[in-house]
PDB file of C-alpha atoms in Angstrom:
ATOM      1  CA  UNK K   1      14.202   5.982  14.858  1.00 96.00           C
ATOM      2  CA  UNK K   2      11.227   4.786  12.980  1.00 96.00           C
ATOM      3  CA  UNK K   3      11.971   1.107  12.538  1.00 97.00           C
ATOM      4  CA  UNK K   4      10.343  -2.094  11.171  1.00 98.00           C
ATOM      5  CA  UNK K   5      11.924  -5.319  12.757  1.00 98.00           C
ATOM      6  CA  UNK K   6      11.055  -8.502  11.139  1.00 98.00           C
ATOM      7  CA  UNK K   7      11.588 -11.591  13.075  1.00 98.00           C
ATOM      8  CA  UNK K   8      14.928 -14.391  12.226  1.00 97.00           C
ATOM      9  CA  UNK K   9      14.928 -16.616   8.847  1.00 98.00           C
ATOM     10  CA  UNK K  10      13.101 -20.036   9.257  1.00 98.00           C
ATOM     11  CA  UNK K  11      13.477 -23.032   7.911  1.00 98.00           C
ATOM     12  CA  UNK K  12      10.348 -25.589   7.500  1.00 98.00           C
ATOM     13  CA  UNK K  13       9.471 -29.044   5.882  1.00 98.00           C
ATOM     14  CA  UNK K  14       6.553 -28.744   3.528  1.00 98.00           C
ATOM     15  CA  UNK K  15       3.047 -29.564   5.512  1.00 97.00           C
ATOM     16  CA  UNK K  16       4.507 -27.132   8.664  1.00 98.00           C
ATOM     17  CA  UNK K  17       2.641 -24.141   9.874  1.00 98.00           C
ATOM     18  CA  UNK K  18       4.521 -20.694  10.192  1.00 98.00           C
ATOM     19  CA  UNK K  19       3.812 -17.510  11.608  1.00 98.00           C
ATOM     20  CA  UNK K  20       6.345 -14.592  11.302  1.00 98.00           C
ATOM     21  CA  UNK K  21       6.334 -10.833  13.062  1.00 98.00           C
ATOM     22  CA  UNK K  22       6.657  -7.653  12.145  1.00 98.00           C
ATOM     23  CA  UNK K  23       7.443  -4.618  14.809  1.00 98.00           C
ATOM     24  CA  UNK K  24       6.963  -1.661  14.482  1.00 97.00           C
ATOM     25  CA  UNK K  25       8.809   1.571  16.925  1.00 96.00           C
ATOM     26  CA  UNK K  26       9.302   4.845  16.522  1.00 96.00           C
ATOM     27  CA  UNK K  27       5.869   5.730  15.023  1.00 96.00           C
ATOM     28  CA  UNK K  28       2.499   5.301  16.063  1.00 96.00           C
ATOM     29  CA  UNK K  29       1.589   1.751  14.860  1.00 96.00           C
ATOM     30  CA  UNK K  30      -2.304   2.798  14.073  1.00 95.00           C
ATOM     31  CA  UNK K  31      -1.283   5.381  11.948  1.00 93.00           C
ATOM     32  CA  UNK K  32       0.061   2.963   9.545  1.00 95.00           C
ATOM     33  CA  UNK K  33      -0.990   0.145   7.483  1.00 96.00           C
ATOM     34  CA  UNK K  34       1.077  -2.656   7.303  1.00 97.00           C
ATOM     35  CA  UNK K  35       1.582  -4.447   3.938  1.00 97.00           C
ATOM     36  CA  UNK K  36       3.568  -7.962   2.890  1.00 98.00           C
ATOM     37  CA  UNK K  37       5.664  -8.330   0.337  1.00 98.00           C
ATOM     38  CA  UNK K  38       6.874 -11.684  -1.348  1.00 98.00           C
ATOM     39  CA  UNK K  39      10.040 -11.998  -3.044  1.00 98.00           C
ATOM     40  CA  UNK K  40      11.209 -15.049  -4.521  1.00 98.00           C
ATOM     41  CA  UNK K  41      14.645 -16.617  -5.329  1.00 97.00           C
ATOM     42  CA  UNK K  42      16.289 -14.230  -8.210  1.00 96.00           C
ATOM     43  CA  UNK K  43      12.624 -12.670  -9.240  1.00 97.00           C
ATOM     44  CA  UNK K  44      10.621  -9.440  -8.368  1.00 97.00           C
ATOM     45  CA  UNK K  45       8.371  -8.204  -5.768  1.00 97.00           C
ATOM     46  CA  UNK K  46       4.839  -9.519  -5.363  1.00 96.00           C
ATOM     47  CA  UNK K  47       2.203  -7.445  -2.970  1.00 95.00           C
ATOM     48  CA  UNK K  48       0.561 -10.202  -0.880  1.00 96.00           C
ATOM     49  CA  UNK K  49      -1.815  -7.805   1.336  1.00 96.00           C
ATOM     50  CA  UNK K  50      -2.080  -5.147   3.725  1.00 96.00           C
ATOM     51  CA  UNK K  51      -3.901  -4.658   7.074  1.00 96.00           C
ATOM     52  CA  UNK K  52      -4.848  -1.608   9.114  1.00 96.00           C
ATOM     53  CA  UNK K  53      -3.901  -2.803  12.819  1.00 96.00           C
ATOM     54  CA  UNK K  54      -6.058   0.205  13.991  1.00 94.00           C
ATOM     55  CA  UNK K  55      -9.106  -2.319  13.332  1.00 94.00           C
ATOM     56  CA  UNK K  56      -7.745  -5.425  11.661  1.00 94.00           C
ATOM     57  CA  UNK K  57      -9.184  -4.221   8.053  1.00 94.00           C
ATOM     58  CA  UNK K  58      -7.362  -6.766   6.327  1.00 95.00           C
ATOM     59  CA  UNK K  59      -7.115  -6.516   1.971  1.00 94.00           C
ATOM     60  CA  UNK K  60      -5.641  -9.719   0.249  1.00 95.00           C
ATOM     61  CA  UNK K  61      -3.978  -9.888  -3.281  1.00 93.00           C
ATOM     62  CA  UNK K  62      -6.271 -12.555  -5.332  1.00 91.00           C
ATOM     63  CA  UNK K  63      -2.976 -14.436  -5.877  1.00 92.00           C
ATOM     64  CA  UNK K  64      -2.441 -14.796  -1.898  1.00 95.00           C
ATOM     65  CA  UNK K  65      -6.225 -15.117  -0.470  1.00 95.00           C
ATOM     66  CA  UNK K  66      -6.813 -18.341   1.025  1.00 96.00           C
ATOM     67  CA  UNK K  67      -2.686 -18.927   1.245  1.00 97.00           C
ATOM     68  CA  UNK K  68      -1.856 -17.096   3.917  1.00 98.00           C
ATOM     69  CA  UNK K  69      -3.754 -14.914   7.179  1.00 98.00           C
ATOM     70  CA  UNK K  70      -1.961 -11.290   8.321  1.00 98.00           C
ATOM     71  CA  UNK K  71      -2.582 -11.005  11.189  1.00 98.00           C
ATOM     72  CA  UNK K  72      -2.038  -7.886  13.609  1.00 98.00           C
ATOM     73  CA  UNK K  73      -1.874  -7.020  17.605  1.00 97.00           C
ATOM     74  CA  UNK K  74      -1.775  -2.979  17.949  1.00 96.00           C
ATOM     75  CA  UNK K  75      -1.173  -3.777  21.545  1.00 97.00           C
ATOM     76  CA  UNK K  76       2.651  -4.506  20.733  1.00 97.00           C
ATOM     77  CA  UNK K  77       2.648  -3.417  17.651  1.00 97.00           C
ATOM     78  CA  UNK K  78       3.141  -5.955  16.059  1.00 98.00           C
ATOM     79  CA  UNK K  79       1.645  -7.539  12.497  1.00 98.00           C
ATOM     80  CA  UNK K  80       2.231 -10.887  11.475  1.00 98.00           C
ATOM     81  CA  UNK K  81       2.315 -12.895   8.157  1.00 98.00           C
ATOM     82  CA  UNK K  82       1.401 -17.128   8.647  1.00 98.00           C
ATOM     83  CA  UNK K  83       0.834 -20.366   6.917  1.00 98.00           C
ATOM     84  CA  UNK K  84      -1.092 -23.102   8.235  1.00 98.00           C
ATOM     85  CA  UNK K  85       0.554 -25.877   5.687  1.00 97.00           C
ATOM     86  CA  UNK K  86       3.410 -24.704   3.825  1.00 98.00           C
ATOM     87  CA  UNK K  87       4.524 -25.703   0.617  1.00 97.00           C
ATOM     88  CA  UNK K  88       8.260 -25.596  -1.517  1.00 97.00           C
ATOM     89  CA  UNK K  89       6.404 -22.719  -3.559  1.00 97.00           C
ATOM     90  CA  UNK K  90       6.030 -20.481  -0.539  1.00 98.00           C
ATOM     91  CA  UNK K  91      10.417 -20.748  -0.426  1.00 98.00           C
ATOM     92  CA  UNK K  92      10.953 -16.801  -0.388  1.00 98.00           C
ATOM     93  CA  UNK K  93      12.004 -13.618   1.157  1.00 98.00           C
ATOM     94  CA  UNK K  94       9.107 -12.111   3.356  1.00 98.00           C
ATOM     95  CA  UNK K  95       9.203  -7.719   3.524  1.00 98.00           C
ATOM     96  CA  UNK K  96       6.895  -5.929   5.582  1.00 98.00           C
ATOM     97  CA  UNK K  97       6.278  -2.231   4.658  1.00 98.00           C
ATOM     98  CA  UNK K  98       4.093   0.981   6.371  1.00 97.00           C
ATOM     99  CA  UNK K  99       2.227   2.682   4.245  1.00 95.00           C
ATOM    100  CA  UNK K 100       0.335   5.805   4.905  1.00 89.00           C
ATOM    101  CA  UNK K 101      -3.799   6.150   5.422  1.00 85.00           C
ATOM    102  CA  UNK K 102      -3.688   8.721   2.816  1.00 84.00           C
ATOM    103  CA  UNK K 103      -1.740  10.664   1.133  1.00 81.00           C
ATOM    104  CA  UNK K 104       1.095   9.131  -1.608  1.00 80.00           C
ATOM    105  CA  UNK K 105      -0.150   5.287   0.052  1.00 89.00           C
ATOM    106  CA  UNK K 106       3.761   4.332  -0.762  1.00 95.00           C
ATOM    107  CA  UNK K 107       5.877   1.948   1.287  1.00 96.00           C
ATOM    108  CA  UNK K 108       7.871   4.494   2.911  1.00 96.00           C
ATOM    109  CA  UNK K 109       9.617   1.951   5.899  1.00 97.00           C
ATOM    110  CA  UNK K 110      10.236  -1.794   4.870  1.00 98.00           C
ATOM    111  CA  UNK K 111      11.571  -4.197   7.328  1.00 98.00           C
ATOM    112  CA  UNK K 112      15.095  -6.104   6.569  1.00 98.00           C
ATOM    113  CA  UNK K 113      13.331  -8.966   5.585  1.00 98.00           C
ATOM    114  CA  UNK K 114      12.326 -12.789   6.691  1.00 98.00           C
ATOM    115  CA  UNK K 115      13.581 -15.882   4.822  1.00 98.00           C
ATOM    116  CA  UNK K 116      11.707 -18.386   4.493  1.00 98.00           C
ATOM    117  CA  UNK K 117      12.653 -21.813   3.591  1.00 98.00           C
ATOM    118  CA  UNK K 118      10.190 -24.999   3.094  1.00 98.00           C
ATOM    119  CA  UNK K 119      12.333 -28.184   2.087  1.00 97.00           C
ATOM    120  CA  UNK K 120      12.249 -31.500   2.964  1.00 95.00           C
TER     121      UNK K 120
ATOM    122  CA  UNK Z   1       3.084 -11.761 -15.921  1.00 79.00           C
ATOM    123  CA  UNK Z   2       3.129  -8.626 -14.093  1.00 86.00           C
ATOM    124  CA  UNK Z   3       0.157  -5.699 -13.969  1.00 90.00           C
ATOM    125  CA  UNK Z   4       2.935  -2.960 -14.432  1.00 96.00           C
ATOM    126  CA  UNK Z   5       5.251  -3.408 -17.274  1.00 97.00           C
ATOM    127  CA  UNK Z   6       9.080  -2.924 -16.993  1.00 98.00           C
ATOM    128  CA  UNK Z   7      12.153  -3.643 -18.939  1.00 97.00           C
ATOM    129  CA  UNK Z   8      14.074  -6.130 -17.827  1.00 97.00           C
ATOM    130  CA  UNK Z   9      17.335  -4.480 -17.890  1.00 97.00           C
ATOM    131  CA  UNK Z  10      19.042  -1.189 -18.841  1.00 98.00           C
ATOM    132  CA  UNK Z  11      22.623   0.161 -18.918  1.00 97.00           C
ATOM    133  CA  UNK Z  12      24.703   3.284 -18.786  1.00 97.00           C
ATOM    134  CA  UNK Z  13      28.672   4.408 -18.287  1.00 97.00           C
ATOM    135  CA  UNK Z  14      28.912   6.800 -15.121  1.00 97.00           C
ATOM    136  CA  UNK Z  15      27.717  10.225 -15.632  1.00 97.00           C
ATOM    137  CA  UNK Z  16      25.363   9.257 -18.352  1.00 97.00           C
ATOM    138  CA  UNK Z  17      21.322   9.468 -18.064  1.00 97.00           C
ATOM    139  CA  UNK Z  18      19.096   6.651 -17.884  1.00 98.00           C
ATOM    140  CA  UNK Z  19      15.158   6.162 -18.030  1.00 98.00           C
ATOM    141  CA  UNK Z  20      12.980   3.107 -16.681  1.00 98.00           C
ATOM    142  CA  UNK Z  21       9.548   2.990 -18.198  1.00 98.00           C
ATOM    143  CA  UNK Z  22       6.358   1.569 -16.439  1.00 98.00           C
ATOM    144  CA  UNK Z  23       3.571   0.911 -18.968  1.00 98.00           C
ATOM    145  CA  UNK Z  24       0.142   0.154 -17.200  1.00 96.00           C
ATOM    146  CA  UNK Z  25      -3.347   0.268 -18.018  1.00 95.00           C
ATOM    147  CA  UNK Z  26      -6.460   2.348 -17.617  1.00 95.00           C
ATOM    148  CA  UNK Z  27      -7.532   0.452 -14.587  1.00 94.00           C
ATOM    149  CA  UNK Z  28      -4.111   1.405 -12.877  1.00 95.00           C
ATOM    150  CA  UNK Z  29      -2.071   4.333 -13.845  1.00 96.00           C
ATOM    151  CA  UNK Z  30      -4.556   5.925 -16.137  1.00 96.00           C
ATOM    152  CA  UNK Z  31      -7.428   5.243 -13.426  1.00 94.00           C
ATOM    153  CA  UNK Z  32      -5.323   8.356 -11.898  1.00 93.00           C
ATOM    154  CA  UNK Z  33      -3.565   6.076  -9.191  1.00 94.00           C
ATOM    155  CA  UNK Z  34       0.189   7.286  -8.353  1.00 95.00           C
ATOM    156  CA  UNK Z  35       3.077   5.441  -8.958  1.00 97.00           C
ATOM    157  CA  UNK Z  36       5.673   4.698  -6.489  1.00 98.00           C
ATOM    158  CA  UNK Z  37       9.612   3.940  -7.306  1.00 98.00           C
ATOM    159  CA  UNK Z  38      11.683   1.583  -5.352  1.00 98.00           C
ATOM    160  CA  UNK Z  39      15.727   0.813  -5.283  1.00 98.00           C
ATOM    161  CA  UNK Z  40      16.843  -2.181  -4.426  1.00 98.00           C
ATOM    162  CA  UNK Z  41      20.361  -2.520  -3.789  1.00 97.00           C
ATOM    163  CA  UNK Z  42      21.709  -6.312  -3.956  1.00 94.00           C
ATOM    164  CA  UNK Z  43      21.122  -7.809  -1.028  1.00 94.00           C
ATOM    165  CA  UNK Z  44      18.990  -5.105   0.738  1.00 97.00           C
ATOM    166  CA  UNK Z  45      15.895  -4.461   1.506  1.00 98.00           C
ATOM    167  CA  UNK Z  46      13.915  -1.954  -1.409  1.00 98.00           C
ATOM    168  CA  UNK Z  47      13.842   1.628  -0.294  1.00 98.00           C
ATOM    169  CA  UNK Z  48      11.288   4.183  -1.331  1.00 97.00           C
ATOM    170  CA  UNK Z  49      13.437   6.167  -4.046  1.00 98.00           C
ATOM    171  CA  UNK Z  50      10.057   8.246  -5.393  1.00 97.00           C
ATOM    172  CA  UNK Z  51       6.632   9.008  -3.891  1.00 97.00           C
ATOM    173  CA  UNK Z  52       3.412  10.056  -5.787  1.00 95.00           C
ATOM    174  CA  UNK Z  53       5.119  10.269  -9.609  1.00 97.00           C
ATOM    175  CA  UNK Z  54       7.617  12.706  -8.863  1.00 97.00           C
ATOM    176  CA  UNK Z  55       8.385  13.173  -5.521  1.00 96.00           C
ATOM    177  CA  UNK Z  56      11.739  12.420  -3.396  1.00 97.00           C
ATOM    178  CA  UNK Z  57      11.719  11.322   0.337  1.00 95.00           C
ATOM    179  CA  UNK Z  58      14.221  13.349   2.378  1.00 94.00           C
ATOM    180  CA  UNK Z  59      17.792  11.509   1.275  1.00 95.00           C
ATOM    181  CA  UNK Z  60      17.062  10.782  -2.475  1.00 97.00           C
ATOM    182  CA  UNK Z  61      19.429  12.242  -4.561  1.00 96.00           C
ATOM    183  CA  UNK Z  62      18.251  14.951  -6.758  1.00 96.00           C
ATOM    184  CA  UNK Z  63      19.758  13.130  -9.407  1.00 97.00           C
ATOM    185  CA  UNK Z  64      16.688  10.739  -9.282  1.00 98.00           C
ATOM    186  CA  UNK Z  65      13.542  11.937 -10.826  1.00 98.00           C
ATOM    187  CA  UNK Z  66       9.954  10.615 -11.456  1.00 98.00           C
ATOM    188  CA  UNK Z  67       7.032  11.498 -13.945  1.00 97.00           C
ATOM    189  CA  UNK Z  68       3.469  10.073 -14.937  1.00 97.00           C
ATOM    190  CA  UNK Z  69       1.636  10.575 -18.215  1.00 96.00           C
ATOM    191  CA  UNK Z  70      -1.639   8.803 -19.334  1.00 96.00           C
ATOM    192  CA  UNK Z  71      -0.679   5.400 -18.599  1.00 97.00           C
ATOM    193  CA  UNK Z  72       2.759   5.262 -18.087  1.00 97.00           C
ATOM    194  CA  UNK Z  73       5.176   6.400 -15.499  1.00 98.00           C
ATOM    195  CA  UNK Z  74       9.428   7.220 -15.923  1.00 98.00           C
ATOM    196  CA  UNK Z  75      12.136   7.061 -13.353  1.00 98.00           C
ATOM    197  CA  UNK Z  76      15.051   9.202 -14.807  1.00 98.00           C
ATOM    198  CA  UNK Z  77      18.512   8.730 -13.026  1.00 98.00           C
ATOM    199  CA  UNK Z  78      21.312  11.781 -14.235  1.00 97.00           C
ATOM    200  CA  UNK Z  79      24.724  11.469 -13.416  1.00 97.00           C
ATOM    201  CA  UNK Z  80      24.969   7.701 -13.190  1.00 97.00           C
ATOM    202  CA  UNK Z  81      27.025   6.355 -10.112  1.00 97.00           C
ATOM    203  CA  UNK Z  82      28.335   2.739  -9.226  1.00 96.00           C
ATOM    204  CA  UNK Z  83      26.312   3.003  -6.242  1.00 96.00           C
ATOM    205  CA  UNK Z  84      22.858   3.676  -8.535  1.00 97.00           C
ATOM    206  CA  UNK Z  85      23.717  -0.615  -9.428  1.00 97.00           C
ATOM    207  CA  UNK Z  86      20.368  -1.682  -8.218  1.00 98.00           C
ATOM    208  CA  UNK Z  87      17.136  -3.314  -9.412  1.00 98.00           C
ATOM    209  CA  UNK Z  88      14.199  -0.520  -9.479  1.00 98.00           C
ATOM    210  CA  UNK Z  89      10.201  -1.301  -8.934  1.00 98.00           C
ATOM    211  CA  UNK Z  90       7.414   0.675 -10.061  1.00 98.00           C
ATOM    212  CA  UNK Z  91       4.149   0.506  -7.724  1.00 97.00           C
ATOM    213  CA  UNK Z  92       0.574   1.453  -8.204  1.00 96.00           C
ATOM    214  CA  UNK Z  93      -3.172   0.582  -7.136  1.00 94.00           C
ATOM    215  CA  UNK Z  94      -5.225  -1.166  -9.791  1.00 92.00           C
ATOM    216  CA  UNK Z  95      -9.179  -0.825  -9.852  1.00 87.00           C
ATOM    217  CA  UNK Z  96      -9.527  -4.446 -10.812  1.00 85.00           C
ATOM    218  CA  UNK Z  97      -7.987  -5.353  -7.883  1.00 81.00           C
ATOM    219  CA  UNK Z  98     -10.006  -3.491  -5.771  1.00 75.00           C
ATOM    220  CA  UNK Z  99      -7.508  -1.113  -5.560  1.00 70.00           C
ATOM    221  CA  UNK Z 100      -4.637  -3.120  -4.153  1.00 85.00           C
ATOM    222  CA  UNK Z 101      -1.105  -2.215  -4.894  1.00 92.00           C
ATOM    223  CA  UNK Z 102       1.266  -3.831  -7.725  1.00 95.00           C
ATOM    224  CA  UNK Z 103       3.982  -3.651  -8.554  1.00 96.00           C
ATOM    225  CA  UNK Z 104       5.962  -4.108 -12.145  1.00 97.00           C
ATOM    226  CA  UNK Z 105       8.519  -7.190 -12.974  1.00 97.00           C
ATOM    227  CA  UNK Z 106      11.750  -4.658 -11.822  1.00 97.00           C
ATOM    228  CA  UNK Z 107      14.490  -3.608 -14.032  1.00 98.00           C
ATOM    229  CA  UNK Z 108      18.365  -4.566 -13.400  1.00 98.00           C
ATOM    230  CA  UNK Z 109      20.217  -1.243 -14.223  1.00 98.00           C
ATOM    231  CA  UNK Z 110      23.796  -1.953 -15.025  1.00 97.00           C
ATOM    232  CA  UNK Z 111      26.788   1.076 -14.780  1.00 96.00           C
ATOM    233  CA  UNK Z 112      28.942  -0.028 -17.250  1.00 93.00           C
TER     234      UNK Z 112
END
């Protein structure tokens, strides 16, 4: 089954650092870019970036460069999403998606999700 | 403010027909870029529902439908079901964003 695991909600004070995973199985990971997807309390979804773990080709949103690194390891295909000093705002739910090298270049798989709380 | 431009809300009694409009630009869907549809049931993760305009992954109801003209896009849902209670996305690439993805605001349809 071609499957996207994301790792378990966190909860954070404001100033922590944070890195959460995303696995991938069932596919081969390099065929694949892997994109992030922010979705706050009650509002819609944001596109934060994308990165090709083939090479670590990473794209940010201009709204998310500078705020965050994505990160990948093709080795255990894995790509990860993380925050060196997190702030209240960054209080969301965290998708990871595939999306094709070519073709349509829709998010076709999304993981279940990450929570991610920052309170103090 | 989003790129893509949704309503914020539609409605329709089971069996009816609904559409969900995505108004863009000419540096996004009239650059020629697809447009993607997404469901997202409460609770859930979204879920591809259409792929490049008008196509449906293997599982999607023929009862869901997609098309693009100039800059705008449609997702058409016949036959309304409880189940179709969701919040729907529109996606595309946007030149002025080096061609990274977008998506629009999302639009709560309600089965009356």
């Amino acid at each position: 089954e071609v499957q996207l695991v994301q790792s378990g909600a966190e909860v954070k004070k404001p100033g922590e650092s944070l890195k959460i995973s995303c696995k991938g199985s069932g596919y081969s990971f390099t065929s694949y870019w892997i994109g992030w997807v922010r979705q706050m309390p009650g509002k819609g979804l944001e596109w934060m970036g994308i990165i090709y773990p083939g090479d670590s080709d990473t794209r940010y949103s201009p709204s998310f460069q500078g705020q965050v690194t994505i990160s990948a390891d093709k080795s255990i295909s894995t790509a990860y999403l993380q925050w060196s000093s997190l702030k209240a705002s960054d209080t969301a739910m965290y998708y990871c998606a595939r999306r094709p090298l070519t073709g349509s270049l829709a998010f076709d798989i999304w993981g279940q999700g990450t929570m991610v709380t920052v309170s103090s | 403010q989003s790129v893509l431009t949704q309503p914020p809300s539609v409605s329709g009694a089971p069996g009816q027909r609904v559409t969900i409009s995505c108004t863009g630009s000419s540096s996004n869907i009239g650059a020629g870029y697809d447009v993607h549809w997404y469901q997202q049931l409460p609770g859930t993760a979204p879920k591809l529902l259409i792929y490049g305009n008008s196509n449906r992954p293997s599982g999607v109801p023929d009862r869901f439908s997609g098309s693009k003209s100039g800059t705008s896009a449609s997702l058409a849902i016949t036959g309304l079901q409880a189940e179709d209670e969701a919040d729907y996305y529109c996606q595309s690439y946007d030149s002025s964003l080096s061609a990274l993805g977008v998506f629009g605001g999302g639009t709560k349809l309600t089965v009356l």
